[in-house]
Amino acid sequence: MSQIYWYQDRWLPADEVRISPEDRGYYFGDGVYEVFRVYGGKLFEADAHFARLEKSAAGIRIRLPHSTEVLKRRMEELVRRNGLQEGTVYLQITRGEAPRSHLFPRDADPVAMAYCTETKRPIAAMQTGYKAITAEDVRWLHCDYKTLNLLANVLAKQEAADRGADDAVLHRGGTVTESSASNVMIVKDGSLITHPANHLILHGITRAVVLRLAARAEIPTEERSFSVHELLAADEVLLTGTTIEVMPVIEVDGRTVGTGVPGPVTRRLQQEFERVIHA
Ligand code: PMP
């Protein structure tokens, strides 16, 4: 079946979507986006994603072309039109099309586009765990906005792959922030520790779900910064994200985490997460 895109509030086959070379997303990365998980044909945590989209758009002063209620209905229709049961939805909104100039264009309208993929849940990796490297976090200071400017993330992820790892855990001068495409948590003496939700990290939807699940399971949680040293000495390390869900990390910079297999707190959180997505 040919993939149906949502582009400028129209439904188009993929090969009929035409992005302008003057789209500011193209030359400035001047836009925001969201990635949603679809389970059983339904958008997971949709309201939280739309709230974050509103925050990201406001943060870089982009006017959303529709209310989040309308956007939600469109994304639900996208899933329906594509007959998607399990996968992801990618939604992107750029500032618009205009001749290249750093200044905001006066009368350009935002450009909105969305499509879905059949990306499967990473079941095998969730059982064996990821290998990670550490890398300096060289991003700007508004990592809480989900913008198209992902060059530092791209470089970190590629460095991980070049070194035979799955992801890069980022740190600012030795303080762990998040990973190239997910949030990072450690377990130490039974407590689940993760960076506070401030401007230095993306406020992950999965992070919030996992913190809620941990609280409900009476696992102590601490939202505080922690160092690379603590990361390397942790009993367990895990990543959270829309596509990777709750992903154990079994090796960091070639050093074994804990016993080298996904730990009990991580596995418990995976079970609780599994329950939520099947609910
Ligand atoms: N941090 C970064 C840098 C990300 O790109 C993502 C999204 N993949 C996350 C954290 C996790 O956020 P979420 O759980 O909302 O997918």
GROMACS .gro file of C-alpha atoms and ligand atoms in nm:
model
  295
    1MET     CA    1   0.000   0.000   0.000
    2SER     CA    2   0.133   0.342  -0.089
    3GLN     CA    3   0.213   0.560   0.208
    4ILE     CA    4  -0.021   0.855   0.264
    5TYR     CA    5   0.135   1.179   0.389
    6TRP     CA    6  -0.037   1.470   0.557
    7TYR     CA    7   0.109   1.783   0.397
    8GLN     CA    8  -0.036   2.135   0.426
    9ASP     CA    9  -0.360   1.981   0.547
   10ARG     CA   10  -0.395   1.761   0.242
   11TRP     CA   11  -0.367   1.383   0.206
   12LEU     CA   12  -0.106   1.294  -0.054
   13PRO     CA   13   0.082   0.984  -0.170
   14ALA     CA   14   0.451   1.010  -0.071
   15ASP     CA   15   0.567   1.081  -0.427
   16GLU     CA   16   0.335   1.381  -0.459
   17VAL     CA   17   0.473   1.566  -0.157
   18ARG     CA   18   0.686   1.858  -0.276
   19ILE     CA   19   0.895   2.043  -0.019
   20SER     CA   20   1.007   2.388  -0.130
   21PRO     CA   21   1.383   2.457  -0.142
   22GLU     CA   22   1.291   2.778   0.041
   23ASP     CA   23   1.145   2.593   0.337
   24ARG     CA   24   1.327   2.732   0.642
   25GLY     CA   25   1.339   2.382   0.786
   26TYR     CA   26   1.563   2.296   0.496
   27TYR     CA   27   1.830   2.562   0.538
   28PHE     CA   28   1.799   2.672   0.903
   29GLY     CA   29   1.651   2.364   1.072
   30ASP     CA   30   1.390   2.623   1.165
   31GLY     CA   31   1.113   2.400   1.288
   32VAL     CA   32   0.981   2.168   1.554
   33TYR     CA   33   0.871   1.806   1.549
   34GLU     CA   34   0.726   1.518   1.745
   35VAL     CA   35   0.755   1.142   1.715
   36PHE     CA   36   0.459   0.943   1.846
   37ARG     CA   37   0.431   0.572   1.909
   38VAL     CA   38   0.131   0.390   1.775
   39TYR     CA   39   0.020   0.080   1.964
   40GLY     CA   40  -0.288  -0.111   1.856
   41GLY     CA   41  -0.373   0.164   1.605
   42LYS     CA   42  -0.375   0.432   1.878
   43LEU     CA   43  -0.140   0.723   1.947
   44PHE     CA   44   0.037   0.664   2.279
   45GLU     CA   45   0.043   0.959   2.524
   46ALA     CA   46  -0.090   1.188   2.251
   47ASP     CA   47  -0.183   1.476   2.482
   48ALA     CA   48   0.164   1.490   2.634
   49HIS     CA   49   0.322   1.500   2.288
   50PHE     CA   50   0.093   1.783   2.173
   51ALA     CA   51   0.160   1.979   2.491
   52ARG     CA   52   0.532   1.947   2.423
   53LEU     CA   53   0.483   2.048   2.060
   54GLU     CA   54   0.305   2.365   2.175
   55LYS     CA   55   0.591   2.439   2.414
   56SER     CA   56   0.857   2.379   2.147
   57ALA     CA   57   0.673   2.596   1.893
   58ALA     CA   58   0.622   2.878   2.144
   59GLY     CA   59   0.988   2.846   2.247
   60ILE     CA   60   1.110   2.925   1.897
   61ARG     CA   61   0.815   3.155   1.818
   62ILE     CA   62   0.648   2.942   1.553
   63ARG     CA   63   0.272   2.969   1.527
   64LEU     CA   64   0.114   2.625   1.494
   65PRO     CA   65  -0.104   2.610   1.182
   66HIS     CA   66  -0.387   2.434   1.371
   67SER     CA   67  -0.495   2.391   1.729
   68THR     CA   68  -0.356   2.084   1.900
   69GLU     CA   69  -0.710   1.937   1.901
   70VAL     CA   70  -0.718   1.960   1.520
   71LEU     CA   71  -0.362   1.830   1.492
   72LYS     CA   72  -0.456   1.534   1.707
   73ARG     CA   73  -0.754   1.451   1.489
   74ARG     CA   74  -0.535   1.476   1.177
   75MET     CA   75  -0.270   1.243   1.324
   76GLU     CA   76  -0.541   0.995   1.420
   77GLU     CA   77  -0.670   1.013   1.064
   78LEU     CA   78  -0.318   0.964   0.930
   79VAL     CA   79  -0.289   0.643   1.130
   80ARG     CA   80  -0.630   0.530   1.006
   81ARG     CA   81  -0.565   0.615   0.640
   82ASN     CA   82  -0.239   0.422   0.650
   83GLY     CA   83  -0.395   0.127   0.832
   84LEU     CA   84  -0.116   0.150   1.089
   85GLN     CA   85  -0.142  -0.079   1.390
   86GLU     CA   86   0.212  -0.059   1.528
   87GLY     CA   87   0.473   0.198   1.435
   88THR     CA   88   0.544   0.568   1.464
   89VAL     CA   89   0.405   0.899   1.345
   90TYR     CA   90   0.645   1.181   1.257
   91LEU     CA   91   0.502   1.533   1.263
   92GLN     CA   92   0.708   1.835   1.161
   93ILE     CA   93   0.622   2.203   1.146
   94THR     CA   94   0.859   2.460   1.001
   95ARG     CA   95   0.841   2.838   1.011
   96GLY     CA   96   0.752   2.849   0.643
   97GLU     CA   97   0.885   2.916   0.296
   98ALA     CA   98   1.070   3.239   0.222
   99PRO     CA   99   1.391   3.362   0.056
  100ARG     CA  100   1.687   3.288   0.281
  101SER     CA  101   1.724   3.547   0.553
  102HIS     CA  102   1.787   3.497   0.923
  103LEU     CA  103   1.500   3.730   1.011
  104PHE     CA  104   1.157   3.575   1.042
  105PRO     CA  105   0.967   3.610   0.714
  106ARG     CA  106   0.684   3.864   0.744
  107ASP     CA  107   0.409   3.674   0.579
  108ALA     CA  108   0.514   3.311   0.543
  109ASP     CA  109   0.278   3.049   0.682
  110PRO     CA  110   0.411   2.752   0.876
  111VAL     CA  111   0.452   2.430   0.679
  112ALA     CA  112   0.317   2.114   0.842
  113MET     CA  113   0.391   1.760   0.733
  114ALA     CA  114   0.340   1.419   0.885
  115TYR     CA  115   0.382   1.058   0.786
  116CYS     CA  116   0.392   0.724   0.960
  117THR     CA  117   0.630   0.431   0.960
  118GLU     CA  118   0.590   0.066   1.053
  119THR     CA  119   0.888   0.079   1.289
  120LYS     CA  120   0.866  -0.225   1.513
  121ARG     CA  121   0.930  -0.230   1.883
  122PRO     CA  122   1.299  -0.321   1.946
  123ILE     CA  123   1.207  -0.640   2.132
  124ALA     CA  124   1.541  -0.822   2.090
  125ALA     CA  125   1.753  -0.521   2.193
  126MET     CA  126   1.530  -0.460   2.496
  127GLN     CA  127   1.623  -0.807   2.616
  128THR     CA  128   1.998  -0.793   2.550
  129GLY     CA  129   2.059  -0.423   2.611
  130TYR     CA  130   2.258  -0.148   2.441
  131LYS     CA  131   2.625  -0.065   2.444
  132ALA     CA  132   2.689   0.305   2.491
  133ILE     CA  133   2.975   0.549   2.473
  134THR     CA  134   3.001   0.884   2.649
  135ALA     CA  135   3.040   1.206   2.453
  136GLU     CA  136   3.054   1.575   2.538
  137ASP     CA  137   2.715   1.744   2.505
  138VAL     CA  138   2.788   2.032   2.269
  139ARG     CA  139   2.428   2.130   2.198
  140TRP     CA  140   2.269   2.470   2.256
  141LEU     CA  141   2.099   2.548   2.586
  142HIS     CA  142   1.738   2.486   2.485
  143CYS     CA  143   1.739   2.109   2.468
  144ASP     CA  144   1.386   2.121   2.612
  145TYR     CA  145   1.257   2.238   2.273
  146LYS     CA  146   1.220   1.956   2.023
  147THR     CA  147   1.361   2.135   1.721
  148LEU     CA  148   1.494   2.016   1.387
  149ASN     CA  149   1.843   2.131   1.480
  150LEU     CA  150   1.984   1.788   1.557
  151LEU     CA  151   2.338   1.809   1.423
  152ALA     CA  152   2.509   1.751   1.759
  153ASN     CA  153   2.276   1.455   1.822
  154VAL     CA  154   2.351   1.315   1.476
  155LEU     CA  155   2.727   1.346   1.528
  156ALA     CA  156   2.710   1.180   1.870
  157LYS     CA  157   2.499   0.890   1.742
  158GLN     CA  158   2.735   0.839   1.448
  159GLU     CA  159   3.037   0.844   1.678
  160ALA     CA  160   2.869   0.572   1.883
  161ALA     CA  161   2.811   0.361   1.571
  162ASP     CA  162   3.168   0.420   1.450
  163ARG     CA  163   3.291   0.287   1.785
  164GLY     CA  164   3.069  -0.021   1.772
  165ALA     CA  165   2.811   0.110   2.019
  166ASP     CA  166   2.438   0.171   1.998
  167ASP     CA  167   2.413   0.519   2.146
  168ALA     CA  168   2.604   0.805   2.304
  169VAL     CA  169   2.535   0.924   2.658
  170LEU     CA  170   2.595   1.299   2.658
  171HIS     CA  171   2.753   1.498   2.940
  172ARG     CA  172   2.827   1.864   3.002
  173GLY     CA  173   3.166   1.884   3.164
  174GLY     CA  174   3.114   1.549   3.337
  175THR     CA  175   2.743   1.593   3.425
  176VAL     CA  176   2.524   1.346   3.238
  177THR     CA  177   2.232   1.509   3.056
  178GLU     CA  178   2.064   1.260   2.822
  179SER     CA  179   2.156   1.048   2.520
  180SER     CA  180   2.165   1.140   2.153
  181ALA     CA  181   1.799   1.045   2.116
  182SER     CA  182   1.666   0.940   2.458
  183ASN     CA  183   1.673   1.017   2.828
  184VAL     CA  184   1.920   0.844   3.059
  185MET     CA  185   1.849   0.694   3.400
  186ILE     CA  186   2.073   0.511   3.643
  187VAL     CA  187   1.990   0.281   3.932
  188LYS     CA  188   2.203   0.303   4.244
  189ASP     CA  189   2.125   0.115   4.564
  190GLY     CA  190   1.767   0.065   4.446
  191SER     CA  191   1.698   0.430   4.355
  192LEU     CA  192   1.618   0.545   4.003
  193ILE     CA  193   1.807   0.866   3.924
  194THR     CA  194   1.763   1.094   3.622
  195HIS     CA  195   1.854   1.449   3.523
  196PRO     CA  196   1.597   1.713   3.627
  197ALA     CA  197   1.356   1.826   3.355
  198ASN     CA  198   1.511   2.165   3.284
  199HIS     CA  199   1.650   2.338   2.972
  200LEU     CA  200   1.941   2.091   2.940
  201ILE     CA  201   1.731   1.790   2.840
  202LEU     CA  202   1.426   1.705   2.637
  203HIS     CA  203   1.138   1.641   2.874
  204GLY     CA  204   1.082   1.291   2.745
  205ILE     CA  205   0.729   1.159   2.738
  206THR     CA  206   0.865   0.811   2.811
  207ARG     CA  207   1.077   0.952   3.095
  208ALA     CA  208   0.762   1.091   3.258
  209VAL     CA  209   0.573   0.763   3.211
  210VAL     CA  210   0.862   0.563   3.358
  211LEU     CA  211   0.895   0.796   3.659
  212ARG     CA  212   0.522   0.753   3.725
  213LEU     CA  213   0.549   0.375   3.691
  214ALA     CA  214   0.848   0.369   3.926
  215ALA     CA  215   0.661   0.571   4.188
  216ARG     CA  216   0.364   0.336   4.161
  217ALA     CA  217   0.597   0.036   4.199
  218GLU     CA  218   0.750   0.202   4.508
  219ILE     CA  219   1.090   0.235   4.345
  220PRO     CA  220   1.247   0.552   4.495
  221THR     CA  221   1.312   0.816   4.226
  222GLU     CA  222   1.544   1.115   4.229
  223GLU     CA  223   1.541   1.388   3.966
  224ARG     CA  224   1.893   1.521   4.010
  225SER     CA  225   2.199   1.553   3.798
  226PHE     CA  226   2.463   1.283   3.823
  227SER     CA  227   2.817   1.254   3.696
  228VAL     CA  228   2.983   1.031   3.437
  229HIS     CA  229   3.162   0.877   3.735
  230GLU     CA  230   2.825   0.780   3.888
  231LEU     CA  231   2.711   0.651   3.550
  232LEU     CA  232   3.011   0.419   3.532
  233ALA     CA  233   2.958   0.305   3.892
  234ALA     CA  234   2.581   0.254   3.857
  235ASP     CA  235   2.413  -0.079   3.929
  236GLU     CA  236   2.196  -0.033   3.621
  237VAL     CA  237   2.175   0.214   3.333
  238LEU     CA  238   1.871   0.254   3.113
  239LEU     CA  239   1.749   0.475   2.832
  240THR     CA  240   1.390   0.585   2.778
  241GLY     CA  241   1.236   0.704   2.453
  242THR     CA  242   0.932   0.677   2.232
  243THR     CA  243   1.082   0.425   1.992
  244ILE     CA  244   1.318   0.241   2.229
  245GLU     CA  245   1.076   0.239   2.527
  246VAL     CA  246   1.279   0.117   2.830
  247MET     CA  247   1.619   0.013   2.696
  248PRO     CA  248   1.883  -0.141   2.926
  249VAL     CA  249   2.245  -0.034   2.881
  250ILE     CA  250   2.489  -0.312   2.961
  251GLU     CA  251   2.817  -0.146   2.867
  252VAL     CA  252   2.946   0.213   2.881
  253ASP     CA  253   3.279   0.304   2.719
  254GLY     CA  254   3.368  -0.066   2.708
  255ARG     CA  255   3.303  -0.112   3.082
  256THR     CA  256   3.038  -0.355   3.201
  257VAL     CA  257   2.738  -0.202   3.380
  258GLY     CA  258   2.642  -0.400   3.692
  259THR     CA  259   2.653  -0.767   3.609
  260GLY     CA  260   2.647  -0.713   3.232
  261VAL     CA  261   2.282  -0.808   3.185
  262PRO     CA  262   1.965  -0.598   3.221
  263GLY     CA  263   1.912  -0.546   3.594
  264PRO     CA  264   1.604  -0.612   3.810
  265VAL     CA  265   1.479  -0.251   3.830
  266THR     CA  266   1.507  -0.210   3.453
  267ARG     CA  267   1.326  -0.537   3.391
  268ARG     CA  268   1.052  -0.442   3.638
  269LEU     CA  269   1.005  -0.108   3.461
  270GLN     CA  270   0.992  -0.287   3.126
  271GLN     CA  271   0.716  -0.513   3.260
  272GLU     CA  272   0.519  -0.217   3.395
  273PHE     CA  273   0.564  -0.031   3.066
  274GLU     CA  274   0.444  -0.333   2.874
  275ARG     CA  275   0.131  -0.338   3.088
  276VAL     CA  276   0.061   0.030   3.015
  277ILE     CA  277   0.090  -0.004   2.637
  278HIS     CA  278  -0.139  -0.305   2.633
  279ALA     CA  279  -0.396  -0.125   2.848
  280PMP     N1  280   1.608   1.312   2.445
  280PMP     C1  281   1.627   1.333   2.314
  280PMP     C2  282   1.745   1.413   2.271
  280PMP     C3  283   1.539   1.278   2.220
  280PMP     O1  284   1.557   1.300   2.088
  280PMP     C4  285   1.428   1.202   2.265
  280PMP     C5  286   1.326   1.149   2.168
  280PMP     N2  287   1.368   1.042   2.091
  280PMP     C6  288   1.415   1.179   2.402
  280PMP     C7  289   1.504   1.238   2.489
  280PMP     C8  290   1.305   1.092   2.457
  280PMP     O2  291   1.181   1.159   2.449
  280PMP     P1  292   1.047   1.079   2.430
  280PMP     O3  293   1.037   0.984   2.543
  280PMP     O4  294   0.942   1.184   2.436
  280PMP     O5  295   1.055   1.011   2.299
   0.00000   0.00000   0.00000
